[in-house]
């Protein structure tokens, strides 16, 4: 049985980052990766990257449709999802090749198959052909990511009722599409399919879109979506879903009416991918369906760690990547640096983009300010709505505790606020910083200057 200093189960952003850093530090490292995926995890294969490739196509299509406002006369043809998917696949293959090259250069031992615990140090790797082998890790990192959450009343069938993984493979543009869940997944796919011509209905059980964020921002996004032709139903719960002759029949709580759709996307979130890990054999505890860890990403077994989506929480690729970095750094240097979750940006690549960081609500000691959406020069020439900017400020110190931005380029603009939250910068410090003209970021400066 081969023995390694560190065995990583899962080759996503967090697991790969930790594994490569530990290998560079002189540790013997193995990564176990399931056969059906390339390295890069959900983000590269079924999440961030394929959706962003298609959302970029949607932006180009939308701009072409609205070309007359720029003084141009362009025509567009109906969208061919097969062609779009081919372009996205080419993008992903390039990125997969880059990731594989990094692993090859790092000389990390790679084991293909499904990893599971035999004991607190021993792991079994099962291949698709039924064969298996065993390895041992002095330290083990669980980084197996997440899977789409399923509604009990609407199990995925891969054709009419789809997960976010499955809809990325879809090549049929539905006339009517229902999206259940008004979080990041739902809002991004609502933008995508609305732009391409589907009649989209977006349903969220809570009282605003992006329910984990500021309510005012969620209502602002809802209003914008409705102006774009997306039907948004908040405070609405699904009672039952059935498929009859290829048509999806949907019943809502509190209503006797039936709505019919061609397809349904269930985008209610993701759950930790722990099935089949046999965590009990290692004595690793779970909590609310995810691996239980302390702030140093240590499980209930001291030499076993976990990070990324498998521990629940933010389920963001960049959070997992940073956790992998910090875990490796702590193991190499003997330090104890936890991730400051306040400073992790939360981004949604819908139209308009939404980005947030830090606190998302006013409370004792925290006051909020929403900048009036007055057009600035860049918004005027870009023919887009001016950015919505809301700041959350510590009353005693004027330090920036959080922010949310809705608008063109919001997912890039948020990093200034992330730096502010991470380093506890004040309104005055941000206000003294020169912001280039004309840029959308000047709205952040204006919000800071007008806070008082």
Short mmCIF file of C-alpha atoms in Angstrom, two decimals:
data_model
loop_
_atom_site.label_atom_id
_atom_site.label_comp_id
_atom_site.label_asym_id
_atom_site.label_seq_id
_atom_site.Cartn_x
_atom_site.Cartn_y
_atom_site.Cartn_z
CA UNK A 1 0.00 0.00 0.00
CA UNK A 2 1.42 3.37 -1.04
CA UNK A 3 1.69 5.97 1.71
CA UNK A 4 1.65 9.73 1.17
CA UNK A 5 2.17 12.70 3.45
CA UNK A 6 -1.11 14.14 2.17
CA UNK A 7 -3.99 12.62 0.22
CA UNK A 8 -6.56 15.00 -1.26
CA UNK A 9 -9.97 13.61 -2.19
CA UNK A 10 -11.26 15.85 -4.97
CA UNK A 11 -9.50 17.87 -7.65
CA UNK A 12 -11.49 21.12 -7.63
CA UNK A 13 -10.13 24.63 -6.98
CA UNK A 14 -9.62 24.04 -3.26
CA UNK A 15 -8.17 20.55 -3.39
CA UNK A 16 -5.82 21.34 -6.28
CA UNK A 17 -4.56 24.55 -4.65
CA UNK A 18 -3.79 22.78 -1.38
CA UNK A 19 -2.24 19.78 -3.10
CA UNK A 20 0.08 21.78 -5.36
CA UNK A 21 1.27 24.06 -2.56
CA UNK A 22 2.02 21.09 -0.29
CA UNK A 23 3.87 19.33 -3.11
CA UNK A 24 5.98 22.45 -3.73
CA UNK A 25 6.83 22.44 -0.03
CA UNK A 26 8.33 18.97 -0.37
CA UNK A 27 5.42 16.81 0.76
CA UNK A 28 4.43 13.62 -1.05
CA UNK A 29 0.92 14.30 -2.33
CA UNK A 30 -1.79 12.24 -4.02
CA UNK A 31 -5.08 13.49 -5.44
CA UNK A 32 -8.05 11.20 -5.95
CA UNK A 33 -10.34 12.33 -8.76
CA UNK A 34 -13.47 10.59 -9.97
CA UNK A 35 -13.31 9.20 -13.50
CA UNK A 36 -16.22 11.13 -14.99
CA UNK A 37 -14.67 14.57 -14.37
CA UNK A 38 -11.55 16.38 -15.40
CA UNK A 39 -9.72 18.31 -12.72
CA UNK A 40 -11.10 21.74 -11.90
CA UNK A 41 -14.19 20.48 -10.07
CA UNK A 42 -17.74 21.74 -10.50
CA UNK A 43 -16.47 25.24 -11.31
CA UNK A 44 -14.62 24.24 -14.46
CA UNK A 45 -16.79 21.36 -15.62
CA UNK A 46 -20.39 22.14 -14.67
CA UNK A 47 -20.49 25.55 -13.00
CA UNK A 48 -18.64 28.84 -13.21
CA UNK A 49 -16.84 28.45 -16.51
CA UNK A 50 -19.47 26.93 -18.85
CA UNK A 51 -22.11 29.37 -17.59
CA UNK A 52 -19.78 32.34 -18.05
CA UNK A 53 -18.94 31.24 -21.57
CA UNK A 54 -22.65 31.15 -22.43
CA UNK A 55 -23.41 34.37 -20.55
CA UNK A 56 -20.75 36.12 -22.61
CA UNK A 57 -22.52 34.89 -25.75
CA UNK A 58 -25.78 36.20 -24.28
CA UNK A 59 -24.25 39.65 -23.76
CA UNK A 60 -23.03 39.78 -27.36
CA UNK A 61 -26.46 38.68 -28.58
CA UNK A 62 -28.22 41.24 -26.38
CA UNK A 63 -25.94 44.05 -27.56
CA UNK A 64 -26.55 43.09 -31.19
CA UNK A 65 -30.31 43.08 -30.60
CA UNK A 66 -30.05 46.59 -29.16
CA UNK A 67 -27.47 47.88 -31.63
CA UNK A 68 -29.66 50.75 -32.83
CA UNK A 69 -29.12 52.65 -29.56
CA UNK A 70 -25.41 52.75 -30.44
CA UNK A 71 -26.13 54.06 -33.94
CA UNK A 72 -25.65 50.66 -35.56
CA UNK A 73 -27.94 48.49 -37.65
CA UNK A 74 -27.26 44.82 -36.91
CA UNK A 75 -29.48 41.82 -37.42
CA UNK A 76 -29.42 38.59 -35.42
CA UNK A 77 -30.57 35.06 -36.17
CA UNK A 78 -32.30 32.74 -33.70
CA UNK A 79 -29.93 31.18 -31.20
CA UNK A 80 -28.52 27.72 -31.92
CA UNK A 81 -27.75 26.22 -28.51
CA UNK A 82 -25.77 23.38 -30.13
CA UNK A 83 -23.30 25.89 -31.59
CA UNK A 84 -23.10 27.78 -28.30
CA UNK A 85 -22.43 24.55 -26.44
CA UNK A 86 -19.65 23.67 -28.90
CA UNK A 87 -17.95 27.01 -28.25
CA UNK A 88 -18.29 26.56 -24.49
CA UNK A 89 -16.84 23.05 -24.76
CA UNK A 90 -13.85 24.40 -26.69
CA UNK A 91 -13.29 26.98 -23.94
CA UNK A 92 -13.50 24.28 -21.27
CA UNK A 93 -11.15 21.94 -23.10
CA UNK A 94 -8.54 24.68 -23.25
CA UNK A 95 -8.91 25.35 -19.54
CA UNK A 96 -8.83 21.62 -18.74
CA UNK A 97 -5.60 21.29 -20.69
CA UNK A 98 -4.09 24.17 -18.70
CA UNK A 99 -5.15 22.62 -15.39
CA UNK A 100 -3.84 19.19 -16.37
CA UNK A 101 -0.54 20.79 -17.34
CA UNK A 102 -0.17 22.32 -13.89
CA UNK A 103 -0.77 18.96 -12.25
CA UNK A 104 1.69 17.23 -14.54
CA UNK A 105 4.35 19.86 -13.86
CA UNK A 106 3.74 19.52 -10.11
CA UNK A 107 4.37 15.74 -10.31
CA UNK A 108 1.48 14.93 -8.01
CA UNK A 109 0.36 11.30 -7.89
CA UNK A 110 -3.10 11.04 -9.45
CA UNK A 111 -5.56 8.25 -8.74
CA UNK A 112 -8.69 8.00 -10.89
CA UNK A 113 -11.78 6.63 -9.19
CA UNK A 114 -14.17 7.08 -6.30
CA UNK A 115 -12.36 7.56 -2.98
CA UNK A 116 -13.79 6.39 0.32
CA UNK A 117 -12.48 5.83 3.85
CA UNK A 118 -11.53 2.40 5.16
CA UNK A 119 -10.13 3.89 8.37
CA UNK A 120 -8.89 7.23 9.59
CA UNK A 121 -5.71 6.87 7.49
CA UNK A 122 -6.61 4.37 4.75
CA UNK A 123 -8.59 5.04 1.61
CA UNK A 124 -10.05 2.80 -1.05
CA UNK A 125 -10.25 3.94 -4.67
CA UNK A 126 -12.87 2.19 -6.81
CA UNK A 127 -12.64 2.39 -10.59
CA UNK A 128 -15.53 2.25 -13.02
CA UNK A 129 -14.56 -1.28 -14.15
CA UNK A 130 -15.01 -2.61 -10.61
CA UNK A 131 -11.33 -2.82 -9.71
CA UNK A 132 -9.95 -1.04 -6.67
CA UNK A 133 -6.77 -0.14 -4.83
CA UNK A 134 -5.85 1.23 -1.44
CA UNK A 135 -3.58 4.05 -0.33
CA UNK A 136 -2.69 5.64 3.01
CA UNK A 137 -2.45 9.30 3.94
CA UNK A 138 -0.77 10.69 7.03
CA UNK A 139 -3.00 13.70 6.49
CA UNK A 140 -6.15 13.69 4.40
CA UNK A 141 -8.06 16.61 2.85
CA UNK A 142 -11.69 16.13 1.84
CA UNK A 143 -12.53 18.44 -1.08
CA UNK A 144 -15.28 16.61 -2.95
CA UNK A 145 -17.43 19.67 -3.65
CA UNK A 146 -21.20 19.67 -4.00
CA UNK A 147 -24.10 18.40 -6.08
CA UNK A 148 -27.36 20.12 -7.13
CA UNK A 149 -30.09 20.08 -4.49
CA UNK A 150 -33.27 18.30 -5.57
CA UNK A 151 -36.89 19.10 -4.77
CA UNK A 152 -38.78 16.12 -3.28
CA UNK A 153 -41.75 16.91 -5.53
CA UNK A 154 -39.60 17.27 -8.67
CA UNK A 155 -36.84 14.66 -9.07
CA UNK A 156 -34.47 15.39 -11.95
CA UNK A 157 -35.28 13.47 -15.12
CA UNK A 158 -32.66 15.07 -17.38
CA UNK A 159 -35.20 16.21 -19.97
CA UNK A 160 -38.16 18.11 -18.52
CA UNK A 161 -36.98 18.71 -14.95
CA UNK A 162 -33.34 19.72 -14.96
CA UNK A 163 -30.54 20.45 -12.53
CA UNK A 164 -28.04 23.23 -13.22
CA UNK A 165 -25.62 20.51 -14.38
CA UNK A 166 -28.14 19.08 -16.83
CA UNK A 167 -29.37 22.35 -18.32
CA UNK A 168 -25.82 23.16 -19.39
CA UNK A 169 -26.09 20.20 -21.79
CA UNK A 170 -29.47 21.33 -23.09
CA UNK A 171 -29.63 22.02 -26.83
CA UNK A 172 -33.38 22.74 -27.07
CA UNK A 173 -34.47 26.33 -26.51
CA UNK A 174 -37.72 26.05 -24.52
CA UNK A 175 -40.61 28.30 -25.40
CA UNK A 176 -41.54 28.52 -21.71
CA UNK A 177 -39.02 27.87 -18.93
CA UNK A 178 -39.71 27.81 -15.20
CA UNK A 179 -36.75 28.43 -12.91
CA UNK A 180 -37.24 27.50 -9.26
CA UNK A 181 -34.89 29.41 -6.97
CA UNK A 182 -34.00 33.10 -7.10
CA UNK A 183 -30.40 32.77 -5.96
CA UNK A 184 -27.28 33.05 -8.09
CA UNK A 185 -28.02 29.94 -10.17
CA UNK A 186 -31.58 30.95 -10.94
CA UNK A 187 -30.76 34.56 -11.77
CA UNK A 188 -27.92 33.66 -14.12
CA UNK A 189 -29.99 31.14 -16.08
CA UNK A 190 -32.95 33.54 -16.14
CA UNK A 191 -30.71 36.08 -17.86
CA UNK A 192 -29.34 33.47 -20.25
CA UNK A 193 -32.63 32.03 -21.46
CA UNK A 194 -34.54 35.31 -21.44
CA UNK A 195 -31.87 36.82 -23.68
CA UNK A 196 -32.06 33.88 -26.06
CA UNK A 197 -35.83 34.20 -26.43
CA UNK A 198 -37.48 31.87 -23.91
CA UNK A 199 -40.42 33.10 -21.84
CA UNK A 200 -38.90 32.78 -18.38
CA UNK A 201 -40.72 32.59 -15.06
CA UNK A 202 -38.49 32.83 -11.98
CA UNK A 203 -39.95 31.64 -8.67
CA UNK A 204 -38.45 32.32 -5.24
CA UNK A 205 -40.03 31.16 -1.98
CA UNK A 206 -38.61 34.11 -0.01
CA UNK A 207 -39.83 37.68 -0.38
CA UNK A 208 -37.06 38.90 -2.72
CA UNK A 209 -34.52 37.62 -5.20
CA UNK A 210 -31.06 36.80 -3.84
CA UNK A 211 -32.60 36.10 -0.41
CA UNK A 212 -29.22 35.87 1.31
CA UNK A 213 -28.42 39.44 0.31
CA UNK A 214 -29.87 42.87 1.10
CA UNK A 215 -33.63 43.01 0.49
CA UNK A 216 -33.54 46.43 -1.20
CA UNK A 217 -31.00 45.11 -3.68
CA UNK A 218 -33.10 42.00 -4.30
CA UNK A 219 -36.16 44.12 -5.02
CA UNK A 220 -34.13 46.36 -7.33
CA UNK A 221 -32.93 43.33 -9.29
CA UNK A 222 -36.48 42.00 -9.48
CA UNK A 223 -37.74 45.28 -10.94
CA UNK A 224 -34.98 45.21 -13.57
CA UNK A 225 -35.73 41.60 -14.48
CA UNK A 226 -39.40 42.41 -14.91
CA UNK A 227 -38.54 45.31 -17.20
CA UNK A 228 -36.60 42.81 -19.31
CA UNK A 229 -39.68 40.60 -19.64
CA UNK A 230 -38.86 37.99 -16.99
CA UNK A 231 -41.86 37.03 -14.86
CA UNK A 232 -40.76 37.02 -11.21
CA UNK A 233 -42.82 35.44 -8.43
CA UNK A 234 -41.47 35.97 -4.93
CA UNK A 235 -43.02 34.55 -1.79
CA UNK A 236 -44.25 31.68 -3.95
CA UNK A 237 -43.83 28.00 -3.12
CA UNK A 238 -44.26 25.01 -5.42
CA UNK A 239 -46.93 22.55 -4.29
CA UNK A 240 -46.49 19.89 -6.97
CA UNK A 241 -44.96 19.26 -10.37
CA UNK A 242 -45.94 16.61 -12.88
CA UNK A 243 -44.90 15.80 -16.44
CA UNK A 244 -47.65 14.82 -18.87
CA UNK A 245 -46.92 14.13 -22.53
CA UNK A 246 -43.72 16.14 -22.38
CA UNK A 247 -45.33 19.19 -20.77
CA UNK A 248 -44.59 20.18 -17.17
CA UNK A 249 -47.64 21.03 -15.03
CA UNK A 250 -46.90 23.22 -12.02
CA UNK A 251 -49.14 23.91 -9.03
CA UNK A 252 -48.35 26.63 -6.48
CA UNK A 253 -49.29 26.69 -2.82
CA UNK A 254 -52.47 28.68 -2.21
CA UNK A 255 -53.63 28.51 -5.82
CA UNK A 256 -55.79 26.09 -7.77
CA UNK A 257 -54.43 27.27 -11.11
CA UNK A 258 -52.03 25.18 -13.18
CA UNK A 259 -49.17 26.62 -15.22
CA UNK A 260 -47.58 24.69 -18.07
CA UNK A 261 -43.93 24.84 -19.10
CA UNK A 262 -41.68 23.09 -21.59
CA UNK A 263 -38.86 22.70 -19.07
CA UNK A 264 -38.15 23.36 -15.41
CA UNK A 265 -34.77 24.23 -13.93
CA UNK A 266 -34.47 23.50 -10.22
CA UNK A 267 -31.84 25.95 -8.96
CA UNK A 268 -32.45 25.92 -5.22
CA UNK A 269 -28.80 25.50 -4.31
CA UNK A 270 -26.27 22.75 -3.82
CA UNK A 271 -25.57 20.16 -1.13
CA UNK A 272 -22.28 18.72 0.09
CA UNK A 273 -21.04 15.77 -1.95
CA UNK A 274 -20.44 13.27 0.86
CA UNK A 275 -22.35 10.24 -0.42
CA UNK A 276 -20.08 7.22 -0.66
CA UNK A 277 -17.18 8.72 1.31
CA UNK A 278 -17.85 6.33 4.21
CA UNK A 279 -16.99 9.05 6.70
CA UNK A 280 -18.08 6.88 9.64
CA UNK A 281 -15.14 4.54 9.02
CA UNK A 282 -12.81 7.44 9.77
CA UNK A 283 -14.86 8.92 12.58
CA UNK A 284 -15.50 12.16 10.67
CA UNK A 285 -18.65 13.91 11.88
CA UNK A 286 -21.16 15.79 9.74
CA UNK A 287 -23.44 18.68 10.56
CA UNK A 288 -26.53 19.72 8.60
CA UNK A 289 -25.52 17.48 5.71
CA UNK A 290 -21.94 18.77 5.39
CA UNK A 291 -18.57 17.82 6.89
CA UNK A 292 -18.14 19.49 10.27
CA UNK A 293 -14.95 21.55 10.62
CA UNK A 294 -13.49 24.19 12.92
CA UNK A 295 -12.18 27.56 11.69
CA UNK A 296 -8.89 25.88 10.70
CA UNK A 297 -10.82 23.46 8.41
CA UNK A 298 -10.01 20.57 10.77
CA UNK A 299 -12.65 17.86 11.08
CA UNK A 300 -13.45 15.93 14.26
CA UNK A 301 -10.42 13.76 13.39
CA UNK A 302 -7.32 15.98 13.91
CA UNK A 303 -5.32 14.85 10.85
CA UNK A 304 -8.33 14.98 8.47
CA UNK A 305 -9.33 18.33 6.99
CA UNK A 306 -12.13 19.48 4.70
CA UNK A 307 -12.69 22.58 2.59
CA UNK A 308 -14.87 24.10 -0.09
CA UNK A 309 -18.46 23.17 -0.86
CA UNK A 310 -18.26 19.91 1.10
CA UNK A 311 -18.27 21.90 4.37
CA UNK A 312 -21.33 23.92 3.31
CA UNK A 313 -21.32 27.68 3.80
CA UNK A 314 -20.50 29.90 0.84
CA UNK A 315 -20.14 27.23 -1.89
CA UNK A 316 -18.00 29.55 -4.02
CA UNK A 317 -15.02 28.44 -6.10
CA UNK A 318 -12.87 31.38 -5.04
CA UNK A 319 -13.67 30.73 -1.38
CA UNK A 320 -12.59 27.09 -1.79
CA UNK A 321 -9.41 28.18 -3.57
CA UNK A 322 -8.53 30.56 -0.73
CA UNK A 323 -9.32 27.87 1.85
CA UNK A 324 -6.96 25.52 0.02
CA UNK A 325 -4.25 28.16 0.06
CA UNK A 326 -4.66 28.94 3.76
CA UNK A 327 -4.86 25.28 4.77
CA UNK A 328 -1.64 24.47 2.92
CA UNK A 329 0.08 27.54 4.31
CA UNK A 330 -0.94 26.64 7.85
CA UNK A 331 0.24 23.04 7.48
CA UNK A 332 3.57 24.11 5.97
CA UNK A 333 4.34 26.99 8.33
CA UNK A 334 2.58 25.80 11.47
CA UNK A 335 0.47 28.97 11.49
CA UNK A 336 -3.22 29.38 12.32
CA UNK A 337 -4.69 31.79 9.79
CA UNK A 338 -8.44 31.26 9.24
CA UNK A 339 -10.35 32.55 6.24
CA UNK A 340 -12.02 35.90 6.86
CA UNK A 341 -15.40 35.08 5.34
CA UNK A 342 -16.46 38.73 5.63
CA UNK A 343 -14.07 39.66 2.86
CA UNK A 344 -15.06 36.96 0.35
CA UNK A 345 -16.93 38.56 -2.59
CA UNK A 346 -20.31 37.07 -3.52
CA UNK A 347 -21.01 37.54 -7.22
CA UNK A 348 -23.86 36.84 -9.63
CA UNK A 349 -23.21 37.18 -13.37
CA UNK A 350 -26.78 37.94 -14.40
CA UNK A 351 -27.83 41.09 -16.29
CA UNK A 352 -27.29 43.40 -14.55
CA UNK A 353 -24.46 41.90 -12.53
CA UNK A 354 -24.71 41.74 -8.73
CA UNK A 355 -21.78 41.67 -6.34
CA UNK A 356 -21.58 41.92 -2.57
CA UNK A 357 -19.05 41.59 0.24
CA UNK A 358 -19.15 41.76 4.01
CA UNK A 359 -22.33 42.38 5.97
CA UNK A 360 -25.63 42.53 4.10
CA UNK A 361 -27.88 44.25 6.62
CA UNK A 362 -28.05 47.26 8.90
CA UNK A 363 -28.08 46.41 12.61
CA UNK A 364 -26.89 47.80 15.93
CA UNK A 365 -23.68 49.72 15.21
CA UNK A 366 -24.02 49.31 11.43
CA UNK A 367 -25.81 51.94 9.33
CA UNK A 368 -26.67 51.67 5.65
CA UNK A 369 -26.70 54.14 2.78
CA UNK A 370 -28.05 53.64 -0.73
CA UNK A 371 -26.56 55.87 -3.40
CA UNK A 372 -29.22 57.43 -5.67
CA UNK A 373 -28.88 55.93 -9.15
CA UNK A 374 -27.79 59.09 -10.92
CA UNK A 375 -26.19 58.50 -14.34
CA UNK A 376 -22.47 59.03 -14.59
CA UNK A 377 -20.54 59.60 -17.81
CA UNK A 378 -19.66 55.95 -18.39
CA UNK A 379 -23.24 54.76 -17.85
CA UNK A 380 -24.50 57.32 -20.38
CA UNK A 381 -22.09 56.36 -23.17
CA UNK A 382 -22.45 52.64 -22.46
CA UNK A 383 -26.25 53.02 -22.62
CA UNK A 384 -26.74 51.14 -19.34
CA UNK A 385 -28.46 51.91 -16.07
CA UNK A 386 -26.20 53.58 -13.50
CA UNK A 387 -24.93 51.28 -10.78
CA UNK A 388 -26.94 50.64 -7.63
CA UNK A 389 -24.49 50.97 -4.72
CA UNK A 390 -25.35 50.33 -1.08
CA UNK A 391 -22.80 50.65 1.71
CA UNK A 392 -22.85 49.31 5.26
CA UNK A 393 -20.70 51.34 7.64
CA UNK A 394 -19.62 50.91 11.25
CA UNK A 395 -21.02 53.93 13.04
CA UNK A 396 -18.19 54.36 15.56
CA UNK A 397 -15.26 54.07 13.16
CA UNK A 398 -16.68 54.84 9.68
CA UNK A 399 -15.06 51.59 8.54
CA UNK A 400 -16.70 49.85 5.60
CA UNK A 401 -18.42 46.70 6.89
CA UNK A 402 -20.01 45.65 3.61
CA UNK A 403 -21.34 46.68 0.23
CA UNK A 404 -23.59 45.51 -2.56
CA UNK A 405 -23.46 46.72 -6.17
CA UNK A 406 -25.86 46.07 -9.05
CA UNK A 407 -24.85 47.16 -12.52
CA UNK A 408 -22.46 46.89 -15.42
CA UNK A 409 -19.11 45.55 -14.22
CA UNK A 410 -20.29 45.04 -10.63
CA UNK A 411 -18.36 41.75 -10.37
CA UNK A 412 -15.13 43.66 -11.04
CA UNK A 413 -16.03 46.77 -9.01
CA UNK A 414 -16.63 44.77 -5.83
CA UNK A 415 -12.94 44.06 -5.28
CA UNK A 416 -12.31 47.62 -4.10
CA UNK A 417 -14.90 47.00 -1.39
CA UNK A 418 -13.39 43.58 -0.61
CA UNK A 419 -10.04 45.24 0.02
CA UNK A 420 -11.80 47.77 2.25
CA UNK A 421 -13.58 45.09 4.28
CA UNK A 422 -10.47 42.89 4.59
CA UNK A 423 -8.29 45.78 5.74
CA UNK A 424 -10.96 47.67 7.70
CA UNK A 425 -10.62 50.80 5.59
CA UNK A 426 -12.73 53.85 6.33
CA UNK A 427 -14.94 55.99 4.13
CA UNK A 428 -12.31 58.69 4.28
CA UNK A 429 -9.56 56.37 3.00
CA UNK A 430 -11.63 55.20 0.04
CA UNK A 431 -12.77 58.77 -0.61
CA UNK A 432 -9.16 59.98 -0.87
CA UNK A 433 -8.42 57.42 -3.60
CA UNK A 434 -8.49 58.81 -7.15
CA UNK A 435 -10.92 56.89 -9.36
CA UNK A 436 -10.35 57.00 -13.12
CA UNK A 437 -12.83 58.82 -15.34
CA UNK A 438 -15.04 57.76 -17.01
CA UNK A 439 -15.63 54.48 -15.18
CA UNK A 440 -18.53 52.75 -13.49
CA UNK A 441 -16.35 52.57 -10.36
CA UNK A 442 -16.82 56.30 -9.86
CA UNK A 443 -20.27 55.46 -8.51
CA UNK A 444 -18.52 53.75 -5.59
CA UNK A 445 -16.57 56.94 -4.97
CA UNK A 446 -19.76 58.99 -5.17
CA UNK A 447 -21.47 56.67 -2.68
CA UNK A 448 -18.57 57.05 -0.25
CA UNK A 449 -18.52 60.82 -0.63
CA UNK A 450 -22.26 61.16 -0.17
CA UNK A 451 -22.63 58.73 2.73
CA UNK A 452 -22.70 61.50 5.28
#
